[in-house]
PDB file of C-alpha atoms and ligand atoms in Angstrom:
ATOM      1  CA  MET A   1      12.314  13.739   5.116  1.00  0.00           C
ATOM      2  CA  ILE A   2      12.064  12.851   1.403  1.00  0.00           C
ATOM      3  CA  LEU A   3       8.926  10.929   0.508  1.00  0.00           C
ATOM      4  CA  GLY A   4       7.415   9.560  -2.696  1.00  0.00           C
ATOM      5  CA  ALA A   5       3.824   9.771  -3.904  1.00  0.00           C
ATOM      6  CA  LEU A   6       2.117   7.734  -6.604  1.00  0.00           C
ATOM      7  CA  GLU A   7      -1.361   8.520  -7.857  1.00  0.00           C
ATOM      8  CA  ALA A   8      -2.306   5.409  -9.802  1.00  0.00           C
ATOM      9  CA  GLY A   9      -5.067   5.928 -12.347  1.00  0.00           C
ATOM     10  CA  GLY A  10      -6.491   3.967 -15.239  1.00  0.00           C
ATOM     11  CA  THR A  11      -5.108   6.362 -17.848  1.00  0.00           C
ATOM     12  CA  LYS A  12      -2.137   7.899 -16.113  1.00  0.00           C
ATOM     13  CA  MET A  13       0.237   7.465 -13.198  1.00  0.00           C
ATOM     14  CA  VAL A  14       1.420  10.601 -11.441  1.00  0.00           C
ATOM     15  CA  CYS A  15       4.712  10.113  -9.618  1.00  0.00           C
ATOM     16  CA  ALA A  16       6.008  12.812  -7.314  1.00  0.00           C
ATOM     17  CA  VAL A  17       8.638  13.517  -4.712  1.00  0.00           C
ATOM     18  CA  GLY A  18       7.988  15.728  -1.721  1.00  0.00           C
ATOM     19  CA  ASP A  19       8.476  16.047   1.990  1.00  0.00           C
ATOM     20  CA  ASN A  20       6.569  15.472   5.209  1.00  0.00           C
ATOM     21  CA  GLN A  21       5.192  19.027   5.135  1.00  0.00           C
ATOM     22  CA  GLY A  22       3.521  18.866   1.758  1.00  0.00           C
ATOM     23  CA  ASN A  23       6.192  20.497  -0.388  1.00  0.00           C
ATOM     24  CA  ILE A  24       6.241  18.823  -3.802  1.00  0.00           C
ATOM     25  CA  THR A  25       9.678  19.061  -5.409  1.00  0.00           C
ATOM     26  CA  ASP A  26       9.240  16.966  -8.550  1.00  0.00           C
ATOM     27  CA  LYS A  27       6.406  15.420 -10.506  1.00  0.00           C
ATOM     28  CA  VAL A  28       6.101  13.333 -13.682  1.00  0.00           C
ATOM     29  CA  VAL A  29       3.181  11.722 -15.499  1.00  0.00           C
ATOM     30  CA  ILE A  30       3.506   8.230 -16.954  1.00  0.00           C
ATOM     31  CA  PRO A  31       0.756   6.754 -19.148  1.00  0.00           C
ATOM     32  CA  THR A  32      -0.866   3.617 -17.724  1.00  0.00           C
ATOM     33  CA  LYS A  33      -0.050   0.630 -19.973  1.00  0.00           C
ATOM     34  CA  THR A  34       0.472  -3.000 -18.992  1.00  0.00           C
ATOM     35  CA  PRO A  35       1.399  -3.490 -15.329  1.00  0.00           C
ATOM     36  CA  GLU A  36       4.951  -4.596 -16.207  1.00  0.00           C
ATOM     37  CA  GLU A  37       5.712  -1.674 -18.511  1.00  0.00           C
ATOM     38  CA  THR A  38       4.076   0.884 -16.253  1.00  0.00           C
ATOM     39  CA  MET A  39       5.575  -0.336 -13.003  1.00  0.00           C
ATOM     40  CA  ASN A  40       9.075  -0.511 -14.500  1.00  0.00           C
ATOM     41  CA  SER A  41       8.856   3.173 -15.444  1.00  0.00           C
ATOM     42  CA  ILE A  42       7.561   4.059 -11.986  1.00  0.00           C
ATOM     43  CA  ILE A  43      10.316   2.090 -10.259  1.00  0.00           C
ATOM     44  CA  ASP A  44      12.972   3.668 -12.525  1.00  0.00           C
ATOM     45  CA  TYR A  45      11.660   7.086 -11.537  1.00  0.00           C
ATOM     46  CA  PHE A  46      11.699   6.514  -7.769  1.00  0.00           C
ATOM     47  CA  GLN A  47      14.911   4.480  -7.667  1.00  0.00           C
ATOM     48  CA  THR A  48      17.178   7.535  -7.877  1.00  0.00           C
ATOM     49  CA  LYS A  49      15.139   9.825  -5.635  1.00  0.00           C
ATOM     50  CA  LYS A  50      16.370   8.705  -2.191  1.00  0.00           C
ATOM     51  CA  ILE A  51      12.822   8.492  -0.828  1.00  0.00           C
ATOM     52  CA  GLU A  52      12.283   6.987   2.634  1.00  0.00           C
ATOM     53  CA  GLY A  53       8.782   5.764   1.926  1.00  0.00           C
ATOM     54  CA  LEU A  54       6.103   5.801  -0.748  1.00  0.00           C
ATOM     55  CA  GLY A  55       2.403   6.647  -0.453  1.00  0.00           C
ATOM     56  CA  VAL A  56       0.090   5.250  -3.122  1.00  0.00           C
ATOM     57  CA  GLY A  57      -3.433   6.415  -3.952  1.00  0.00           C
ATOM     58  CA  SER A  58      -4.823   3.898  -6.401  1.00  0.00           C
ATOM     59  CA  PHE A  59      -7.862   3.106  -8.501  1.00  0.00           C
ATOM     60  CA  GLY A  60      -9.766   0.227  -6.963  1.00  0.00           C
ATOM     61  CA  PRO A  61     -10.956  -2.058  -5.838  1.00  0.00           C
ATOM     62  CA  ILE A  62      -7.937  -2.628  -3.605  1.00  0.00           C
ATOM     63  CA  ASP A  63      -7.450  -4.951  -0.654  1.00  0.00           C
ATOM     64  CA  LEU A  64      -6.653  -2.565   2.219  1.00  0.00           C
ATOM     65  CA  ASN A  65      -6.948  -5.036   5.081  1.00  0.00           C
ATOM     66  CA  PRO A  66      -3.423  -5.366   6.564  1.00  0.00           C
ATOM     67  CA  LYS A  67      -4.318  -8.834   7.899  1.00  0.00           C
ATOM     68  CA  SER A  68      -5.307 -10.169   4.488  1.00  0.00           C
ATOM     69  CA  GLU A  69      -3.023 -12.361   2.366  1.00  0.00           C
ATOM     70  CA  THR A  70      -3.764 -10.173  -0.601  1.00  0.00           C
ATOM     71  CA  TYR A  71      -3.213  -6.854   1.199  1.00  0.00           C
ATOM     72  CA  GLY A  72      -2.141  -4.184  -1.279  1.00  0.00           C
ATOM     73  CA  HIS A  73      -3.394  -6.075  -4.314  1.00  0.00           C
ATOM     74  CA  ILE A  74      -5.721  -4.610  -6.899  1.00  0.00           C
ATOM     75  CA  LEU A  75      -8.794  -6.839  -6.706  1.00  0.00           C
ATOM     76  CA  LYS A  76     -11.225  -7.880  -9.447  1.00  0.00           C
ATOM     77  CA  SER A  77     -10.711  -4.959 -11.791  1.00  0.00           C
ATOM     78  CA  PRO A  78     -12.372  -3.964 -15.052  1.00  0.00           C
ATOM     79  CA  LYS A  79      -8.826  -2.990 -16.051  1.00  0.00           C
ATOM     80  CA  LEU A  80      -8.159  -6.673 -16.709  1.00  0.00           C
ATOM     81  CA  ALA A  81      -4.370  -6.594 -16.948  1.00  0.00           C
ATOM     82  CA  TRP A  82      -4.301  -5.251 -13.379  1.00  0.00           C
ATOM     83  CA  ASN A  83      -6.586  -7.932 -11.961  1.00  0.00           C
ATOM     84  CA  GLN A  84      -5.103  -9.292  -8.682  1.00  0.00           C
ATOM     85  CA  TYR A  85      -1.950  -7.227  -9.253  1.00  0.00           C
ATOM     86  CA  ASP A  86       0.228  -6.924  -6.144  1.00  0.00           C
ATOM     87  CA  ILE A  87       1.012  -3.233  -6.531  1.00  0.00           C
ATOM     88  CA  VAL A  88       2.333  -2.740  -2.972  1.00  0.00           C
ATOM     89  CA  GLY A  89       4.454  -5.919  -3.021  1.00  0.00           C
ATOM     90  CA  VAL A  90       6.057  -5.067  -6.351  1.00  0.00           C
ATOM     91  CA  LEU A  91       6.963  -1.558  -5.153  1.00  0.00           C
ATOM     92  CA  GLU A  92       8.271  -2.731  -1.767  1.00  0.00           C
ATOM     93  CA  ARG A  93      10.427  -5.446  -3.299  1.00  0.00           C
ATOM     94  CA  ALA A  94      11.887  -3.149  -5.949  1.00  0.00           C
ATOM     95  CA  LEU A  95      12.450  -0.051  -3.821  1.00  0.00           C
ATOM     96  CA  HIS A  96      13.136  -1.610  -0.381  1.00  0.00           C
ATOM     97  CA  ILE A  97      11.138   1.057   1.450  1.00  0.00           C
ATOM     98  CA  PRO A  98       7.800   1.088   3.294  1.00  0.00           C
ATOM     99  CA  VAL A  99       4.780   1.601   1.064  1.00  0.00           C
ATOM    100  CA  ALA A 100       1.360   2.856   2.236  1.00  0.00           C
ATOM    101  CA  ILE A 101      -1.737   2.525   0.086  1.00  0.00           C
ATOM    102  CA  ASP A 102      -5.326   3.723   0.006  1.00  0.00           C
ATOM    103  CA  THR A 103      -7.823   4.575  -2.706  1.00  0.00           C
ATOM    104  CA  ASP A 104      -7.269   7.566  -4.993  1.00  0.00           C
ATOM    105  CA  VAL A 105     -10.298   9.324  -3.507  1.00  0.00           C
ATOM    106  CA  ASN A 106      -9.328   8.589   0.090  1.00  0.00           C
ATOM    107  CA  SER A 107      -5.900  10.040  -0.715  1.00  0.00           C
ATOM    108  CA  SER A 108      -7.591  13.144  -2.102  1.00  0.00           C
ATOM    109  CA  VAL A 109      -9.676  13.686   1.013  1.00  0.00           C
ATOM    110  CA  LEU A 110      -6.545  13.213   3.118  1.00  0.00           C
ATOM    111  CA  GLY A 111      -4.754  15.849   1.040  1.00  0.00           C
ATOM    112  CA  GLU A 112      -7.610  18.296   1.603  1.00  0.00           C
ATOM    113  CA  VAL A 113      -7.868  17.721   5.364  1.00  0.00           C
ATOM    114  CA  THR A 114      -4.098  18.003   5.788  1.00  0.00           C
ATOM    115  CA  TYR A 115      -3.262  20.878   3.469  1.00  0.00           C
ATOM    116  CA  GLY A 116      -6.415  22.205   1.847  1.00  0.00           C
ATOM    117  CA  CYS A 117      -9.877  23.591   2.312  1.00  0.00           C
ATOM    118  CA  ALA A 118     -10.896  21.065   4.961  1.00  0.00           C
ATOM    119  CA  LYS A 119      -7.883  21.508   7.208  1.00  0.00           C
ATOM    120  CA  ASP A 120      -8.583  20.120  10.673  1.00  0.00           C
ATOM    121  CA  LEU A 121     -12.211  19.291   9.848  1.00  0.00           C
ATOM    122  CA  ASP A 122     -13.742  15.873  10.478  1.00  0.00           C
ATOM    123  CA  PRO A 123     -15.717  14.133   8.995  1.00  0.00           C
ATOM    124  CA  VAL A 124     -15.050  15.212   5.414  1.00  0.00           C
ATOM    125  CA  VAL A 125     -16.262  13.706   2.132  1.00  0.00           C
ATOM    126  CA  TYR A 126     -14.447  14.082  -1.193  1.00  0.00           C
ATOM    127  CA  ILE A 127     -16.313  13.235  -4.384  1.00  0.00           C
ATOM    128  CA  THR A 128     -14.722  12.920  -7.809  1.00  0.00           C
ATOM    129  CA  VAL A 129     -16.947  13.129 -10.869  1.00  0.00           C
ATOM    130  CA  GLY A 130     -14.841  12.104 -13.836  1.00  0.00           C
ATOM    131  CA  THR A 131     -14.457   8.960 -15.936  1.00  0.00           C
ATOM    132  CA  GLY A 132     -15.814   7.217 -12.877  1.00  0.00           C
ATOM    133  CA  ILE A 133     -17.372   8.522  -9.694  1.00  0.00           C
ATOM    134  CA  GLY A 134     -15.775   7.784  -6.355  1.00  0.00           C
ATOM    135  CA  ILE A 135     -15.843   9.085  -2.816  1.00  0.00           C
ATOM    136  CA  GLY A 136     -13.247   9.330  -0.096  1.00  0.00           C
ATOM    137  CA  ILE A 137     -14.238   9.651   3.542  1.00  0.00           C
ATOM    138  CA  TYR A 138     -12.178  10.997   6.431  1.00  0.00           C
ATOM    139  CA  VAL A 139     -13.717  10.308   9.823  1.00  0.00           C
ATOM    140  CA  ASN A 140     -12.473  10.218  13.434  1.00  0.00           C
ATOM    141  CA  GLY A 141      -8.978  11.126  12.286  1.00  0.00           C
ATOM    142  CA  HIS A 142      -8.701   8.312   9.742  1.00  0.00           C
ATOM    143  CA  LEU A 143      -9.602   7.349   6.218  1.00  0.00           C
ATOM    144  CA  LEU A 144     -12.656   5.132   6.249  1.00  0.00           C
ATOM    145  CA  ASN A 145     -12.086   1.534   5.163  1.00  0.00           C
ATOM    146  CA  GLY A 146     -13.875  -1.605   6.207  1.00  0.00           C
ATOM    147  CA  MET A 147     -15.046  -4.751   4.469  1.00  0.00           C
ATOM    148  CA  LEU A 148     -13.566  -3.036   1.399  1.00  0.00           C
ATOM    149  CA  HIS A 149     -13.506   0.749   1.079  1.00  0.00           C
ATOM    150  CA  PRO A 150     -16.297   3.213   0.349  1.00  0.00           C
ATOM    151  CA  GLU A 151     -17.847   2.708  -3.086  1.00  0.00           C
ATOM    152  CA  GLY A 152     -20.063   5.769  -2.941  1.00  0.00           C
ATOM    153  CA  GLY A 153     -20.128   6.096  -6.724  1.00  0.00           C
ATOM    154  CA  HIS A 154     -22.453   3.134  -6.913  1.00  0.00           C
ATOM    155  CA  ILE A 155     -25.159   4.227  -4.493  1.00  0.00           C
ATOM    156  CA  LEU A 156     -28.584   3.928  -6.027  1.00  0.00           C
ATOM    157  CA  ILE A 157     -30.360   7.148  -6.856  1.00  0.00           C
ATOM    158  CA  THR A 158     -33.712   8.068  -8.353  1.00  0.00           C
ATOM    159  CA  ARG A 159     -33.758   8.419 -12.117  1.00  0.00           C
ATOM    160  CA  HIS A 160     -35.273  11.680 -13.328  1.00  0.00           C
ATOM    161  CA  LYS A 161     -38.731  11.031 -14.767  1.00  0.00           C
ATOM    162  CA  ASP A 162     -37.682  12.473 -18.139  1.00  0.00           C
ATOM    163  CA  ASP A 163     -34.343  10.642 -18.350  1.00  0.00           C
ATOM    164  CA  VAL A 164     -34.625   7.668 -20.686  1.00  0.00           C
ATOM    165  CA  TYR A 165     -30.884   6.934 -20.764  1.00  0.00           C
ATOM    166  CA  HIS A 166     -30.233   3.341 -19.640  1.00  0.00           C
ATOM    167  CA  GLY A 167     -27.078   4.150 -17.649  1.00  0.00           C
ATOM    168  CA  LYS A 168     -23.420   3.293 -18.059  1.00  0.00           C
ATOM    169  CA  CYS A 169     -22.900   0.914 -15.114  1.00  0.00           C
ATOM    170  CA  PRO A 170     -22.901  -2.796 -16.062  1.00  0.00           C
ATOM    171  CA  PHE A 171     -24.016  -3.713 -12.518  1.00  0.00           C
ATOM    172  CA  HIS A 172     -26.806  -1.253 -11.701  1.00  0.00           C
ATOM    173  CA  ASP A 173     -29.710   0.328 -13.578  1.00  0.00           C
ATOM    174  CA  ASN A 174     -29.702   3.516 -11.586  1.00  0.00           C
ATOM    175  CA  CYS A 175     -26.482   4.084  -9.708  1.00  0.00           C
ATOM    176  CA  PHE A 176     -24.822   7.492  -9.355  1.00  0.00           C
ATOM    177  CA  GLU A 177     -21.820   6.647 -11.566  1.00  0.00           C
ATOM    178  CA  GLY A 178     -23.971   4.972 -14.205  1.00  0.00           C
ATOM    179  CA  LEU A 179     -26.162   8.061 -14.545  1.00  0.00           C
ATOM    180  CA  ALA A 180     -23.720  10.904 -13.905  1.00  0.00           C
ATOM    181  CA  SER A 181     -20.094  10.034 -14.832  1.00  0.00           C
ATOM    182  CA  GLY A 182     -18.409  11.832 -17.730  1.00  0.00           C
ATOM    183  CA  PRO A 183     -18.900   8.831 -20.057  1.00  0.00           C
ATOM    184  CA  ALA A 184     -22.593   8.635 -19.026  1.00  0.00           C
ATOM    185  CA  ILE A 185     -23.067  12.288 -19.972  1.00  0.00           C
ATOM    186  CA  GLU A 186     -21.360  11.658 -23.297  1.00  0.00           C
ATOM    187  CA  GLU A 187     -23.448   8.579 -24.116  1.00  0.00           C
ATOM    188  CA  ARG A 188     -26.751  10.157 -23.061  1.00  0.00           C
ATOM    189  CA  TRP A 189     -26.275  13.354 -25.080  1.00  0.00           C
ATOM    190  CA  ASN A 190     -24.168  11.901 -27.900  1.00  0.00           C
ATOM    191  CA  GLN A 191     -21.478  14.479 -27.380  1.00  0.00           C
ATOM    192  CA  LYS A 192     -18.421  14.862 -25.162  1.00  0.00           C
ATOM    193  CA  ALA A 193     -19.164  16.477 -21.793  1.00  0.00           C
ATOM    194  CA  GLU A 194     -16.588  19.158 -22.593  1.00  0.00           C
ATOM    195  CA  GLU A 195     -18.648  20.237 -25.612  1.00  0.00           C
ATOM    196  CA  LEU A 196     -21.962  20.502 -23.767  1.00  0.00           C
ATOM    197  CA  ALA A 197     -21.120  23.448 -21.514  1.00  0.00           C
ATOM    198  CA  GLN A 198     -23.805  25.670 -23.046  1.00  0.00           C
ATOM    199  CA  LYS A 199     -26.636  23.120 -22.741  1.00  0.00           C
ATOM    200  CA  GLU A 200     -28.621  24.052 -19.645  1.00  0.00           C
ATOM    201  CA  GLU A 201     -30.639  20.807 -19.471  1.00  0.00           C
ATOM    202  CA  VAL A 202     -27.474  18.688 -19.368  1.00  0.00           C
ATOM    203  CA  TRP A 203     -26.255  20.381 -16.200  1.00  0.00           C
ATOM    204  CA  GLN A 204     -29.659  20.622 -14.532  1.00  0.00           C
ATOM    205  CA  LEU A 205     -29.940  16.843 -14.843  1.00  0.00           C
ATOM    206  CA  GLU A 206     -26.322  16.290 -13.784  1.00  0.00           C
ATOM    207  CA  ALA A 207     -26.813  18.537 -10.738  1.00  0.00           C
ATOM    208  CA  TYR A 208     -30.000  16.653  -9.853  1.00  0.00           C
ATOM    209  CA  TYR A 209     -28.064  13.381  -9.686  1.00  0.00           C
ATOM    210  CA  ILE A 210     -25.033  14.766  -7.865  1.00  0.00           C
ATOM    211  CA  ALA A 211     -27.305  16.530  -5.350  1.00  0.00           C
ATOM    212  CA  GLN A 212     -29.179  13.315  -4.602  1.00  0.00           C
ATOM    213  CA  ALA A 213     -25.936  11.533  -3.797  1.00  0.00           C
ATOM    214  CA  ILE A 214     -24.700  14.409  -1.651  1.00  0.00           C
ATOM    215  CA  VAL A 215     -27.941  14.439   0.349  1.00  0.00           C
ATOM    216  CA  GLN A 216     -27.358  10.798   1.214  1.00  0.00           C
ATOM    217  CA  TYR A 217     -23.752  11.415   2.229  1.00  0.00           C
ATOM    218  CA  ILE A 218     -24.923  14.349   4.380  1.00  0.00           C
ATOM    219  CA  LEU A 219     -27.625  12.344   6.106  1.00  0.00           C
ATOM    220  CA  ILE A 220     -25.439   9.316   6.813  1.00  0.00           C
ATOM    221  CA  LEU A 221     -22.014  10.835   7.499  1.00  0.00           C
ATOM    222  CA  SER A 222     -22.830  14.321   8.758  1.00  0.00           C
ATOM    223  CA  PRO A 223     -19.721  15.747   7.091  1.00  0.00           C
ATOM    224  CA  ARG A 224     -18.402  19.184   8.025  1.00  0.00           C
ATOM    225  CA  LYS A 225     -17.241  19.761   4.463  1.00  0.00           C
ATOM    226  CA  ILE A 226     -18.038  18.232   1.074  1.00  0.00           C
ATOM    227  CA  ILE A 227     -15.418  18.644  -1.632  1.00  0.00           C
ATOM    228  CA  LEU A 228     -15.989  18.071  -5.322  1.00  0.00           C
ATOM    229  CA  GLY A 229     -13.293  17.291  -7.880  1.00  0.00           C
ATOM    230  CA  GLY A 230     -12.910  15.498 -11.217  1.00  0.00           C
ATOM    231  CA  GLY A 231     -13.140  16.620 -14.831  1.00  0.00           C
ATOM    232  CA  VAL A 232     -16.907  17.106 -14.965  1.00  0.00           C
ATOM    233  CA  MET A 233     -16.701  19.696 -12.178  1.00  0.00           C
ATOM    234  CA  HIS A 234     -14.818  21.997 -14.564  1.00  0.00           C
ATOM    235  CA  VAL A 235     -18.252  23.107 -15.747  1.00  0.00           C
ATOM    236  CA  SER A 236     -18.483  26.189 -13.569  1.00  0.00           C
ATOM    237  CA  LYS A 237     -22.260  26.515 -13.467  1.00  0.00           C
ATOM    238  CA  LEU A 238     -22.644  23.003 -12.072  1.00  0.00           C
ATOM    239  CA  LEU A 239     -21.649  23.696  -8.481  1.00  0.00           C
ATOM    240  CA  PRO A 240     -24.242  26.443  -7.789  1.00  0.00           C
ATOM    241  CA  MET A 241     -26.918  24.204  -9.313  1.00  0.00           C
ATOM    242  CA  ILE A 242     -25.860  21.329  -7.069  1.00  0.00           C
ATOM    243  CA  ARG A 243     -25.976  23.501  -3.952  1.00  0.00           C
ATOM    244  CA  SER A 244     -29.486  24.745  -4.601  1.00  0.00           C
ATOM    245  CA  LYS A 245     -30.756  21.243  -5.392  1.00  0.00           C
ATOM    246  CA  VAL A 246     -29.216  19.874  -2.189  1.00  0.00           C
ATOM    247  CA  ILE A 247     -31.110  22.493  -0.175  1.00  0.00           C
ATOM    248  CA  LYS A 248     -34.308  21.668  -2.038  1.00  0.00           C
ATOM    249  CA  LEU A 249     -33.943  17.896  -1.608  1.00  0.00           C
ATOM    250  CA  LEU A 250     -33.213  18.242   2.115  1.00  0.00           C
ATOM    251  CA  GLY A 251     -36.579  19.962   2.351  1.00  0.00           C
ATOM    252  CA  GLY A 252     -35.640  22.053   5.364  1.00  0.00           C
ATOM    253  CA  TYR A 253     -35.152  18.961   7.511  1.00  0.00           C
ATOM    254  CA  LEU A 254     -31.655  19.950   8.663  1.00  0.00           C
ATOM    255  CA  ASP A 255     -31.001  23.347  10.158  1.00  0.00           C
ATOM    256  CA  THR A 256     -27.247  23.843  10.582  1.00  0.00           C
ATOM    257  CA  LYS A 257     -24.924  26.797  10.209  1.00  0.00           C
ATOM    258  CA  GLU A 258     -23.032  24.883   7.499  1.00  0.00           C
ATOM    259  CA  LEU A 259     -26.134  24.521   5.348  1.00  0.00           C
ATOM    260  CA  ALA A 260     -26.966  28.173   5.900  1.00  0.00           C
ATOM    261  CA  ARG A 261     -23.640  28.941   4.161  1.00  0.00           C
ATOM    262  CA  ILE A 262     -23.778  26.173   1.607  1.00  0.00           C
ATOM    263  CA  ASP A 263     -21.343  28.034  -0.687  1.00  0.00           C
ATOM    264  CA  LYS A 264     -18.701  27.366   1.985  1.00  0.00           C
ATOM    265  CA  TYR A 265     -19.944  23.836   2.705  1.00  0.00           C
ATOM    266  CA  ILE A 266     -20.054  22.193  -0.720  1.00  0.00           C
ATOM    267  CA  ILE A 267     -16.902  23.404  -2.397  1.00  0.00           C
ATOM    268  CA  PRO A 268     -14.458  22.596  -5.197  1.00  0.00           C
ATOM    269  CA  GLU A 269     -11.107  20.948  -4.538  1.00  0.00           C
ATOM    270  CA  SER A 270      -8.617  23.498  -3.283  1.00  0.00           C
ATOM    271  CA  LEU A 271      -5.178  22.152  -4.131  1.00  0.00           C
ATOM    272  CA  ALA A 272      -5.093  22.719  -7.887  1.00  0.00           C
ATOM    273  CA  GLY A 273      -5.143  19.041  -8.746  1.00  0.00           C
ATOM    274  CA  ASP A 274      -2.442  18.092  -6.215  1.00  0.00           C
ATOM    275  CA  GLN A 275      -4.858  16.880  -3.532  1.00  0.00           C
ATOM    276  CA  GLY A 276      -4.210  13.224  -4.414  1.00  0.00           C
ATOM    277  CA  ILE A 277      -0.424  13.567  -4.445  1.00  0.00           C
ATOM    278  CA  LEU A 278      -0.428  15.553  -1.188  1.00  0.00           C
ATOM    279  CA  GLY A 279      -2.660  12.898   0.337  1.00  0.00           C
ATOM    280  CA  CYS A 280      -0.194  10.191  -0.717  1.00  0.00           C
ATOM    281  CA  LEU A 281       2.643  12.082   0.985  1.00  0.00           C
ATOM    282  CA  GLU A 282       0.529  12.297   4.145  1.00  0.00           C
ATOM    283  CA  LEU A 283      -0.396   8.601   3.909  1.00  0.00           C
ATOM    284  CA  ILE A 284       3.241   7.547   4.051  1.00  0.00           C
ATOM    285  CA  ARG A 285       4.172  10.253   6.578  1.00  0.00           C
ATOM    286  CA  ARG A 286       1.543   8.809   8.908  1.00  0.00           C
ATOM    287  CA  LYS A 287       2.705   5.241   8.342  1.00  0.00           C
ATOM    288  CA  LEU A 288       6.345   6.103   9.059  1.00  0.00           C
ATOM    289  CA  SER A 289       5.428   7.969  12.243  1.00  0.00           C
ATOM    290  CA  GLU A 290       3.357   5.100  13.632  1.00  0.00           C
TER     291      GLU A 290
HETATM  292  P1  ADP B 301     -10.286  10.577 -14.579  1.00  0.00           P
HETATM  293  O1  ADP B 301     -11.604  10.431 -13.919  1.00  0.00           O
HETATM  294  O2  ADP B 301     -10.102   9.622 -15.715  1.00  0.00           O
HETATM  295  O3  ADP B 301      -9.134  10.611 -13.635  1.00  0.00           O
HETATM  296  P2  ADP B 301     -11.062  13.311 -15.082  1.00  0.00           P
HETATM  297  O4  ADP B 301     -11.339  13.572 -13.653  1.00  0.00           O
HETATM  298  O5  ADP B 301     -10.361  14.377 -15.863  1.00  0.00           O
HETATM  299  O6  ADP B 301     -10.236  11.997 -15.296  1.00  0.00           O
HETATM  300  O7  ADP B 301     -12.449  13.014 -15.775  1.00  0.00           O
HETATM  301  C1  ADP B 301     -12.580  12.790 -17.139  1.00  0.00           C
HETATM  302  C2  ADP B 301     -14.032  12.977 -17.511  1.00  0.00           C
HETATM  303  O8  ADP B 301     -14.388  14.328 -17.241  1.00  0.00           O
HETATM  304  C3  ADP B 301     -14.318  12.718 -18.974  1.00  0.00           C
HETATM  305  O9  ADP B 301     -15.507  11.957 -19.069  1.00  0.00           O
HETATM  306  C4  ADP B 301     -14.506  14.099 -19.568  1.00  0.00           C
HETATM  307  O10 ADP B 301     -15.490  14.074 -20.584  1.00  0.00           O
HETATM  308  C5  ADP B 301     -14.964  14.926 -18.383  1.00  0.00           C
HETATM  309  N1  ADP B 301     -14.460  16.303 -18.483  1.00  0.00           N
HETATM  310  C6  ADP B 301     -13.178  16.699 -18.473  1.00  0.00           C
HETATM  311  N2  ADP B 301     -13.098  18.043 -18.622  1.00  0.00           N
HETATM  312  C7  ADP B 301     -14.359  18.490 -18.720  1.00  0.00           C
HETATM  313  C8  ADP B 301     -14.948  19.782 -18.899  1.00  0.00           C
HETATM  314  N3  ADP B 301     -14.209  20.884 -19.012  1.00  0.00           N
HETATM  315  N4  ADP B 301     -16.291  19.864 -18.967  1.00  0.00           N
HETATM  316  C9  ADP B 301     -17.048  18.749 -18.849  1.00  0.00           C
HETATM  317  N5  ADP B 301     -16.553  17.524 -18.698  1.00  0.00           N
HETATM  318  C10 ADP B 301     -15.231  17.379 -18.638  1.00  0.00           C
HETATM  319 ZN1   ZN B 302     -23.047   0.979 -10.440  1.00  0.00          ZN
END
């Protein structure tokens, strides 16, 4: 069965073709421009590929309620040109195939539970720390959606007593994304995150914020695995710092075999950047088999 996958991001669109067993046979990257320009390139790409369905993992917010009139639309977006854009409708009308959609981070967690390091585990949380911060949640065999979809990048966390940076989020003084995204790191330290690898205090602070968020996800969702992805996680010393701060912040309250082996519990993404694409293939595979 030939299936399509589209990972829709604010800077780039990754289009891929694969099958219902997670084999990716082709992949291209298209820069994100205006909706018209970008979608025409995407449609041109998929038109010749004989796909039977298309799975989309998109930046949000997205209307994921199948009963809603605006199902499959991008909602009020800071990427203004995409505001209210009917991404699913445009693809369905142009390609005449079923289209399934979820958030980019939900697609990533689905990729990891289907083909990666969280295979057959449930619940699982995937966190991306990049230009933005987002979380995907897999629970009871499904991706978690509800009133909207998880927005775990905007949970409120405690600012470090020595951190005077005002935060990058226009909505919140002290949310996770506002204090810990790549652009927040850059603005706080006046240097690109990529160039700060040697600065210990940068990563101690970053780990403090990421650990706080993870503690909340652990306490509320009781995940069996927590997976971290996104550009900021390329800093290799960050993950061990996060693990030890999570243990410290939990204060010994939880005593589980997972936390005893935290190096196997809080782990990096395992699919070499293809977790989102593989999740999109699984999204549409599931829809077609319903
Ligand atoms: P996006 O979130 O836009 O999909 P990424 O996940 O690559 O893209 O995240 C980009 C962010 O990650 C930028 O803010 C960048 O500064 C940061 N970043 C990328 N690579 C590194 C690195 N090696 N070290 C630290 N930060 C990085
Ligand atoms: Zn916020």
